[in-house]
Amino acid sequence: MRAVVVVHKGQIVGETYGPGFGPDTPLLGWSMTKTATATLIGRRLHEGGLTLERPLAPALGWESSDPRAAITASQLLAMSSGLKFDESYGSVSDVTRMLYLEPDMAAFAAQQPLLHPPGTQFNYASGSSLLLSRWWTQGANTDARRLLFAPLGMRSATLESDARGTPVGSSYLYATAKDWARLALFLLNDGVWMGQRLLPEGFVARMTAASAAKPGSYGQGHLWLHGPQGATPEGQDPDVAAGLPADTWWMRGHDGQYIAVIPSKQLIVVRLGLTPSKLGYQPQALVKQVMDAVK
């Protein structure tokens, strides 16, 4: 554990840090960055710069005759593009090659072949987030700090780019635990911050609605509808098994990065650390104890 921050009814009610870490330490969110990418797309939508249902071919270099040309932003956000992408870790796979060897990560993701008709099959893929990053940063006024971090007061937030200059919207957002909590609170508040609406009405509801290709598990906006499965038997909701409300949703990142958001309890629990997935850690027990404590 490196950091835990608890927000209840808009206020920080508890925080703690591991040795060597503190309130001012920016921490890597890994795939929690994906939810930030979806939120940035929502900011562009609010400003009138994007359309989710229009094919992305012009921004990604696909010819109109290419079967991939039909892929839309909404399908990429729901991880149902149909593109091949190997997200396995521990060896050289599509995701590790993209993140560590490719200077133009979005171009690498755009080269992947189409395996299924868009919108029909779920495939969790960091490459989808890079394609979205290439797309939403087309045009003017696309700075992440101006769009999102500055309005929310996320002063520590740093979204790293690849060598071509595309934000690595799948993996490389650093922020303090409190600034991660700010992002979660912004979404809990339906995209309204300090009384100002910064996301389109209904956008957060869309993010947290189930993906048709992965009902009950993944949302339509780069987030999860339950925490890690861990030792919970397959077919059983691990959140329900832990005693969490049905409306709980999550940002989840590699090696133990978790944010649980429970709208019905007005509760956010940020847990950041370095906990390899092979250990089977499930943060639901922590979230349940916190929920009971604030109650």
mmCIF file of C-alpha atoms in Angstrom:
data_model
loop_
_atom_site.group_PDB
_atom_site.id
_atom_site.type_symbol
_atom_site.label_atom_id
_atom_site.label_comp_id
_atom_site.label_asym_id
_atom_site.label_seq_id
_atom_site.Cartn_x
_atom_site.Cartn_y
_atom_site.Cartn_z
ATOM 1 C CA MET A 1 0.000 0.000 0.000
ATOM 2 C CA ARG A 2 1.302 3.429 -0.946
ATOM 3 C CA ALA A 3 -1.749 5.631 -0.416
ATOM 4 C CA VAL A 4 -5.368 5.418 0.703
ATOM 5 C CA VAL A 5 -7.732 8.403 0.544
ATOM 6 C CA VAL A 6 -11.393 8.257 1.538
ATOM 7 C CA VAL A 7 -13.913 10.874 0.384
ATOM 8 C CA HIS A 8 -17.396 10.879 1.884
ATOM 9 C CA LYS A 9 -20.066 13.410 0.913
ATOM 10 C CA GLY A 10 -17.461 15.514 -0.868
ATOM 11 C CA GLN A 11 -15.008 15.702 2.044
ATOM 12 C CA ILE A 12 -11.791 13.817 2.782
ATOM 13 C CA VAL A 13 -12.541 11.834 5.936
ATOM 14 C CA GLY A 14 -9.438 9.653 6.028
ATOM 15 C CA GLU A 15 -6.030 9.208 4.434
ATOM 16 C CA THR A 16 -2.878 7.232 5.070
ATOM 17 C CA TYR A 17 0.405 6.602 3.272
ATOM 18 C CA GLY A 18 3.048 3.910 3.091
ATOM 19 C CA PRO A 19 6.676 4.539 4.113
ATOM 20 C CA GLY A 20 8.363 6.919 1.703
ATOM 21 C CA PHE A 21 5.080 8.188 0.247
ATOM 22 C CA GLY A 22 2.913 11.124 1.232
ATOM 23 C CA PRO A 23 0.185 13.589 0.216
ATOM 24 C CA ASP A 24 2.470 15.244 -2.360
ATOM 25 C CA THR A 25 3.756 12.073 -4.051
ATOM 26 C CA PRO A 26 2.496 11.686 -7.645
ATOM 27 C CA LEU A 27 1.604 8.026 -8.206
ATOM 28 C CA LEU A 28 1.169 6.167 -11.481
ATOM 29 C CA GLY A 29 -2.403 5.077 -12.104
ATOM 30 C CA TRP A 30 -1.616 2.646 -14.918
ATOM 31 C CA SER A 31 -4.988 1.676 -16.444
ATOM 32 C CA MET A 32 -6.934 4.068 -14.234
ATOM 33 C CA THR A 33 -5.581 6.490 -16.838
ATOM 34 C CA LYS A 34 -8.134 5.014 -19.240
ATOM 35 C CA THR A 35 -10.986 6.533 -17.225
ATOM 36 C CA ALA A 36 -9.238 9.896 -17.364
ATOM 37 C CA THR A 37 -9.021 9.517 -21.153
ATOM 38 C CA ALA A 38 -12.767 8.900 -21.351
ATOM 39 C CA THR A 39 -13.319 11.978 -19.182
ATOM 40 C CA LEU A 40 -11.148 14.092 -21.468
ATOM 41 C CA ILE A 41 -13.238 12.916 -24.409
ATOM 42 C CA GLY A 42 -16.292 14.026 -22.470
ATOM 43 C CA ARG A 43 -14.723 17.468 -22.064
ATOM 44 C CA ARG A 44 -14.170 17.692 -25.816
ATOM 45 C CA LEU A 45 -17.779 16.626 -26.384
ATOM 46 C CA HIS A 46 -18.962 19.318 -23.993
ATOM 47 C CA GLU A 47 -17.028 21.922 -25.982
ATOM 48 C CA GLY A 48 -18.541 20.632 -29.215
ATOM 49 C CA GLY A 49 -15.416 19.157 -30.742
ATOM 50 C CA LEU A 50 -16.232 15.452 -31.146
ATOM 51 C CA THR A 51 -18.948 12.926 -32.026
ATOM 52 C CA LEU A 52 -18.829 9.436 -30.509
ATOM 53 C CA GLU A 53 -20.720 7.549 -33.214
ATOM 54 C CA ARG A 54 -18.800 8.780 -36.237
ATOM 55 C CA PRO A 55 -16.098 6.390 -37.586
ATOM 56 C CA LEU A 56 -12.549 7.418 -36.637
ATOM 57 C CA ALA A 57 -10.931 6.386 -39.924
ATOM 58 C CA PRO A 58 -9.805 9.906 -40.971
ATOM 59 C CA ALA A 59 -7.878 10.435 -37.718
ATOM 60 C CA LEU A 60 -6.296 6.967 -37.737
ATOM 61 C CA GLY A 61 -5.254 6.705 -41.362
ATOM 62 C CA TRP A 62 -7.613 3.923 -42.436
ATOM 63 C CA GLU A 63 -8.926 4.031 -45.994
ATOM 64 C CA SER A 64 -12.702 3.981 -46.468
ATOM 65 C CA SER A 65 -12.430 0.505 -48.031
ATOM 66 C CA ASP A 66 -10.667 -0.847 -44.920
ATOM 67 C CA PRO A 67 -13.058 -2.892 -42.721
ATOM 68 C CA ARG A 68 -11.557 -1.129 -39.683
ATOM 69 C CA ALA A 69 -12.877 2.169 -41.013
ATOM 70 C CA ALA A 70 -16.276 1.487 -39.442
ATOM 71 C CA ILE A 71 -14.907 1.515 -35.859
ATOM 72 C CA THR A 72 -16.367 4.299 -33.719
ATOM 73 C CA ALA A 73 -15.191 6.004 -30.545
ATOM 74 C CA SER A 74 -18.054 4.481 -28.569
ATOM 75 C CA GLN A 75 -16.876 0.975 -29.517
ATOM 76 C CA LEU A 76 -13.309 1.766 -28.474
ATOM 77 C CA LEU A 77 -14.550 3.214 -25.159
ATOM 78 C CA ALA A 78 -16.470 -0.021 -24.511
ATOM 79 C CA MET A 79 -13.486 -2.198 -25.548
ATOM 80 C CA SER A 80 -15.447 -3.740 -28.412
ATOM 81 C CA SER A 81 -13.575 -2.472 -31.470
ATOM 82 C CA GLY A 82 -13.019 -5.974 -32.859
ATOM 83 C CA LEU A 83 -9.290 -5.308 -33.280
ATOM 84 C CA LYS A 84 -6.689 -7.893 -32.357
ATOM 85 C CA PHE A 85 -4.701 -6.879 -29.274
ATOM 86 C CA ASP A 86 -2.889 -9.062 -26.747
ATOM 87 C CA GLU A 87 -3.065 -7.402 -23.306
ATOM 88 C CA SER A 88 -1.093 -10.114 -21.468
ATOM 89 C CA TYR A 89 1.843 -9.101 -19.282
ATOM 90 C CA GLY A 90 5.030 -10.910 -18.272
ATOM 91 C CA SER A 91 6.406 -11.327 -21.804
ATOM 92 C CA VAL A 92 6.643 -9.387 -25.054
ATOM 93 C CA SER A 93 3.001 -8.973 -26.102
ATOM 94 C CA ASP A 94 1.116 -6.283 -27.980
ATOM 95 C CA VAL A 95 0.700 -4.153 -24.863
ATOM 96 C CA THR A 96 4.290 -4.428 -23.613
ATOM 97 C CA ARG A 97 5.700 -3.848 -27.083
ATOM 98 C CA MET A 98 3.458 -0.812 -27.534
ATOM 99 C CA LEU A 99 4.286 0.754 -24.161
ATOM 100 C CA TYR A 100 8.030 0.085 -24.132
ATOM 101 C CA LEU A 101 9.258 -0.330 -27.712
ATOM 102 C CA GLU A 102 7.054 1.731 -30.028
ATOM 103 C CA PRO A 103 7.766 5.465 -30.499
ATOM 104 C CA ASP A 104 4.319 5.964 -32.094
ATOM 105 C CA MET A 105 1.990 3.880 -29.947
ATOM 106 C CA ALA A 106 -1.242 4.851 -31.686
ATOM 107 C CA ALA A 107 0.214 3.917 -35.090
ATOM 108 C CA PHE A 108 1.137 0.497 -33.690
ATOM 109 C CA ALA A 109 -2.410 0.015 -32.372
ATOM 110 C CA ALA A 110 -3.871 1.147 -35.710
ATOM 111 C CA GLN A 111 -1.893 -1.554 -37.527
ATOM 112 C CA GLN A 112 -3.676 -4.374 -35.706
ATOM 113 C CA PRO A 113 -6.007 -6.503 -37.849
ATOM 114 C CA LEU A 114 -9.761 -6.744 -37.362
ATOM 115 C CA LEU A 115 -10.790 -10.108 -35.868
ATOM 116 C CA HIS A 116 -14.498 -9.485 -35.207
ATOM 117 C CA PRO A 117 -17.172 -7.102 -36.488
ATOM 118 C CA PRO A 118 -16.964 -3.866 -34.470
ATOM 119 C CA GLY A 119 -19.215 -3.817 -31.423
ATOM 120 C CA THR A 120 -19.683 -7.586 -31.130
ATOM 121 C CA GLN A 121 -16.802 -8.901 -28.987
ATOM 122 C CA PHE A 122 -15.169 -7.605 -25.796
ATOM 123 C CA ASN A 123 -11.367 -7.376 -25.804
ATOM 124 C CA TYR A 124 -9.686 -5.285 -23.123
ATOM 125 C CA ALA A 125 -6.961 -3.443 -25.007
ATOM 126 C CA SER A 126 -4.681 -0.555 -24.101
ATOM 127 C CA GLY A 127 -4.318 -0.043 -27.833
ATOM 128 C CA SER A 128 -7.948 1.123 -27.933
ATOM 129 C CA SER A 129 -7.082 3.923 -25.490
ATOM 130 C CA LEU A 130 -4.151 5.030 -27.644
ATOM 131 C CA LEU A 131 -6.382 5.181 -30.717
ATOM 132 C CA LEU A 132 -8.794 7.342 -28.735
ATOM 133 C CA SER A 133 -5.901 9.516 -27.568
ATOM 134 C CA ARG A 134 -4.786 10.084 -31.149
ATOM 135 C CA TRP A 135 -8.387 10.933 -32.071
ATOM 136 C CA TRP A 136 -9.356 13.325 -29.274
ATOM 137 C CA THR A 137 -6.117 15.312 -29.579
ATOM 138 C CA GLN A 138 -6.776 16.170 -33.230
ATOM 139 C CA GLY A 139 -7.376 19.890 -33.749
ATOM 140 C CA ALA A 140 -7.019 22.892 -31.473
ATOM 141 C CA ASN A 141 -7.545 23.353 -27.717
ATOM 142 C CA THR A 142 -6.697 19.745 -26.874
ATOM 143 C CA ASP A 143 -4.405 20.267 -23.883
ATOM 144 C CA ALA A 144 -5.329 17.900 -21.020
ATOM 145 C CA ARG A 145 -4.339 20.445 -18.376
ATOM 146 C CA ARG A 146 -6.590 23.148 -19.805
ATOM 147 C CA LEU A 147 -9.478 20.770 -20.408
ATOM 148 C CA LEU A 148 -9.502 18.815 -17.158
ATOM 149 C CA PHE A 149 -6.636 19.061 -14.706
ATOM 150 C CA ALA A 150 -6.684 22.829 -14.141
ATOM 151 C CA PRO A 151 -10.484 23.118 -13.719
ATOM 152 C CA LEU A 152 -10.440 20.315 -11.121
ATOM 153 C CA GLY A 153 -7.374 21.657 -9.318
ATOM 154 C CA MET A 154 -5.356 18.527 -10.162
ATOM 155 C CA ARG A 155 -2.064 20.409 -9.938
ATOM 156 C CA SER A 156 0.073 17.288 -9.669
ATOM 157 C CA ALA A 157 -1.415 15.542 -12.704
ATOM 158 C CA THR A 158 1.025 14.675 -15.491
ATOM 159 C CA LEU A 159 -0.145 12.718 -18.534
ATOM 160 C CA GLU A 160 2.960 11.482 -20.325
ATOM 161 C CA SER A 161 3.158 11.305 -24.121
ATOM 162 C CA ASP A 162 4.922 8.923 -26.469
ATOM 163 C CA ALA A 163 7.789 10.019 -28.709
ATOM 164 C CA ARG A 164 5.343 11.274 -31.345
ATOM 165 C CA GLY A 165 3.575 13.460 -28.790
ATOM 166 C CA THR A 166 0.358 11.456 -28.343
ATOM 167 C CA PRO A 167 -0.790 11.184 -24.709
ATOM 168 C CA VAL A 168 -0.431 7.614 -23.460
ATOM 169 C CA GLY A 169 -4.066 7.557 -22.438
ATOM 170 C CA SER A 170 -4.016 3.903 -21.477
ATOM 171 C CA SER A 171 -1.401 3.959 -18.762
ATOM 172 C CA TYR A 172 0.768 6.976 -17.974
ATOM 173 C CA LEU A 173 -1.106 9.448 -15.791
ATOM 174 C CA TYR A 174 0.706 10.386 -12.584
ATOM 175 C CA ALA A 175 -1.149 12.212 -9.795
ATOM 176 C CA THR A 176 -1.271 12.388 -6.031
ATOM 177 C CA ALA A 177 -3.861 10.226 -4.310
ATOM 178 C CA LYS A 178 -5.889 13.361 -3.541
ATOM 179 C CA ASP A 179 -5.847 14.425 -7.182
ATOM 180 C CA TRP A 180 -6.985 10.942 -8.228
ATOM 181 C CA ALA A 181 -9.793 11.423 -5.710
ATOM 182 C CA ARG A 182 -10.686 14.746 -7.356
ATOM 183 C CA LEU A 183 -11.206 12.980 -10.687
ATOM 184 C CA ALA A 184 -13.422 10.375 -9.026
ATOM 185 C CA LEU A 185 -15.427 13.050 -7.193
ATOM 186 C CA PHE A 186 -15.938 14.942 -10.454
ATOM 187 C CA LEU A 187 -17.496 11.823 -11.997
ATOM 188 C CA LEU A 188 -19.494 11.062 -8.848
ATOM 189 C CA ASN A 189 -20.915 14.585 -9.195
ATOM 190 C CA ASP A 190 -22.025 13.834 -12.775
ATOM 191 C CA GLY A 191 -19.401 16.040 -14.396
ATOM 192 C CA VAL A 192 -20.191 19.156 -12.347
ATOM 193 C CA TRP A 193 -17.371 20.897 -10.462
ATOM 194 C CA MET A 194 -17.839 23.876 -8.134
ATOM 195 C CA GLY A 195 -21.306 24.383 -9.591
ATOM 196 C CA GLN A 196 -20.127 24.388 -13.208
ATOM 197 C CA ARG A 197 -21.082 21.628 -15.646
ATOM 198 C CA LEU A 198 -17.976 20.441 -17.493
ATOM 199 C CA LEU A 199 -19.307 17.227 -19.060
ATOM 200 C CA PRO A 200 -22.444 16.769 -21.172
ATOM 201 C CA GLU A 201 -25.535 15.765 -19.232
ATOM 202 C CA GLY A 202 -25.840 11.986 -19.320
ATOM 203 C CA PHE A 203 -22.185 11.380 -20.190
ATOM 204 C CA VAL A 204 -21.252 9.858 -16.814
ATOM 205 C CA ALA A 205 -24.390 7.700 -16.925
ATOM 206 C CA ARG A 206 -23.213 6.459 -20.300
ATOM 207 C CA MET A 207 -19.710 5.770 -18.957
ATOM 208 C CA THR A 208 -21.128 3.631 -16.151
ATOM 209 C CA ALA A 209 -23.701 1.805 -18.291
ATOM 210 C CA ALA A 210 -22.759 -1.770 -19.172
ATOM 211 C CA SER A 211 -20.968 -2.508 -22.413
ATOM 212 C CA ALA A 212 -23.193 -4.638 -24.638
ATOM 213 C CA ALA A 213 -20.166 -6.839 -25.346
ATOM 214 C CA LYS A 214 -19.384 -7.338 -21.622
ATOM 215 C CA PRO A 215 -22.620 -6.853 -19.656
ATOM 216 C CA GLY A 216 -22.313 -6.701 -15.889
ATOM 217 C CA SER A 217 -18.548 -6.323 -15.960
ATOM 218 C CA TYR A 218 -17.306 -3.409 -18.088
ATOM 219 C CA GLY A 219 -18.840 -0.009 -18.727
ATOM 220 C CA GLN A 220 -19.121 2.085 -21.873
ATOM 221 C CA GLY A 221 -16.580 4.636 -20.666
ATOM 222 C CA HIS A 222 -13.261 2.912 -19.890
ATOM 223 C CA LEU A 223 -14.200 1.778 -16.383
ATOM 224 C CA TRP A 224 -15.215 -1.411 -14.570
ATOM 225 C CA LEU A 225 -18.576 -2.267 -13.019
ATOM 226 C CA HIS A 226 -16.981 -4.470 -10.353
ATOM 227 C CA GLY A 227 -13.613 -4.914 -8.668
ATOM 228 C CA PRO A 228 -11.175 -7.762 -9.335
ATOM 229 C CA GLN A 229 -12.578 -11.278 -9.313
ATOM 230 C CA GLY A 230 -9.803 -12.706 -7.140
ATOM 231 C CA ALA A 231 -10.920 -15.816 -5.281
ATOM 232 C CA THR A 232 -14.616 -15.130 -5.908
ATOM 233 C CA PRO A 233 -16.081 -17.994 -7.977
ATOM 234 C CA GLU A 234 -16.586 -17.226 -11.657
ATOM 235 C CA GLY A 235 -20.126 -16.144 -12.402
ATOM 236 C CA GLN A 236 -20.497 -14.504 -9.000
ATOM 237 C CA ASP A 237 -20.193 -10.713 -8.654
ATOM 238 C CA PRO A 238 -17.171 -10.108 -6.380
ATOM 239 C CA ASP A 239 -18.575 -6.782 -5.141
ATOM 240 C CA VAL A 240 -21.910 -8.257 -4.129
ATOM 241 C CA ALA A 241 -20.079 -11.159 -2.472
ATOM 242 C CA ALA A 242 -18.112 -8.616 -0.420
ATOM 243 C CA GLY A 243 -21.264 -6.767 0.643
ATOM 244 C CA LEU A 244 -20.856 -3.699 -1.589
ATOM 245 C CA PRO A 245 -23.860 -1.931 -3.161
ATOM 246 C CA ALA A 246 -24.845 -2.836 -6.708
ATOM 247 C CA ASP A 247 -24.092 0.677 -8.010
ATOM 248 C CA THR A 248 -20.377 0.471 -7.133
ATOM 249 C CA TRP A 249 -18.061 1.083 -10.066
ATOM 250 C CA TRP A 250 -14.276 1.120 -10.333
ATOM 251 C CA MET A 251 -11.193 2.563 -11.920
ATOM 252 C CA ARG A 252 -8.638 -0.255 -11.991
ATOM 253 C CA GLY A 253 -4.937 -0.204 -12.793
ATOM 254 C CA HIS A 254 -2.028 -2.650 -13.020
ATOM 255 C CA ASP A 255 -0.480 -3.999 -9.805
ATOM 256 C CA GLY A 256 -2.985 -2.718 -7.279
ATOM 257 C CA GLN A 257 -4.298 0.688 -8.368
ATOM 258 C CA TYR A 258 -7.985 0.982 -7.467
ATOM 259 C CA ILE A 259 -10.635 3.626 -7.002
ATOM 260 C CA ALA A 260 -14.065 2.467 -5.856
ATOM 261 C CA VAL A 261 -16.965 4.882 -6.373
ATOM 262 C CA ILE A 262 -20.271 4.162 -4.604
ATOM 263 C CA PRO A 263 -22.844 6.779 -5.659
ATOM 264 C CA SER A 264 -25.560 5.543 -3.274
ATOM 265 C CA LYS A 265 -23.206 6.098 -0.323
ATOM 266 C CA GLN A 266 -21.530 9.250 -1.711
ATOM 267 C CA LEU A 267 -18.290 7.382 -1.046
ATOM 268 C CA ILE A 268 -14.940 7.182 -2.840
ATOM 269 C CA VAL A 269 -12.038 4.974 -1.757
ATOM 270 C CA VAL A 270 -8.674 5.473 -3.489
ATOM 271 C CA ARG A 271 -6.120 2.697 -2.946
ATOM 272 C CA LEU A 272 -2.738 2.926 -4.687
ATOM 273 C CA GLY A 273 0.251 0.645 -4.277
ATOM 274 C CA LEU A 274 2.444 -2.041 -5.770
ATOM 275 C CA THR A 275 0.574 -5.327 -5.409
ATOM 276 C CA PRO A 276 1.242 -7.867 -8.180
ATOM 277 C CA SER A 277 -1.927 -9.444 -9.547
ATOM 278 C CA LYS A 278 -0.542 -12.944 -8.877
ATOM 279 C CA LEU A 279 -1.167 -12.273 -5.156
ATOM 280 C CA GLY A 280 -4.925 -12.192 -5.793
ATOM 281 C CA TYR A 281 -5.494 -9.060 -3.716
ATOM 282 C CA GLN A 282 -9.122 -7.905 -3.634
ATOM 283 C CA PRO A 283 -9.703 -4.321 -2.429
ATOM 284 C CA GLN A 284 -13.416 -4.966 -1.862
ATOM 285 C CA ALA A 285 -12.760 -5.930 1.779
ATOM 286 C CA LEU A 286 -11.068 -2.584 2.431
ATOM 287 C CA VAL A 287 -13.884 -0.691 0.731
ATOM 288 C CA LYS A 288 -16.524 -2.599 2.708
ATOM 289 C CA GLN A 289 -14.814 -1.825 6.035
ATOM 290 C CA VAL A 290 -14.498 1.844 5.091
ATOM 291 C CA MET A 291 -18.162 1.959 4.038
ATOM 292 C CA ASP A 292 -19.207 0.456 7.367
ATOM 293 C CA ALA A 293 -16.978 2.897 9.274
ATOM 294 C CA VAL A 294 -18.378 6.044 7.660
ATOM 295 C CA LYS A 295 -21.918 4.737 8.106
#
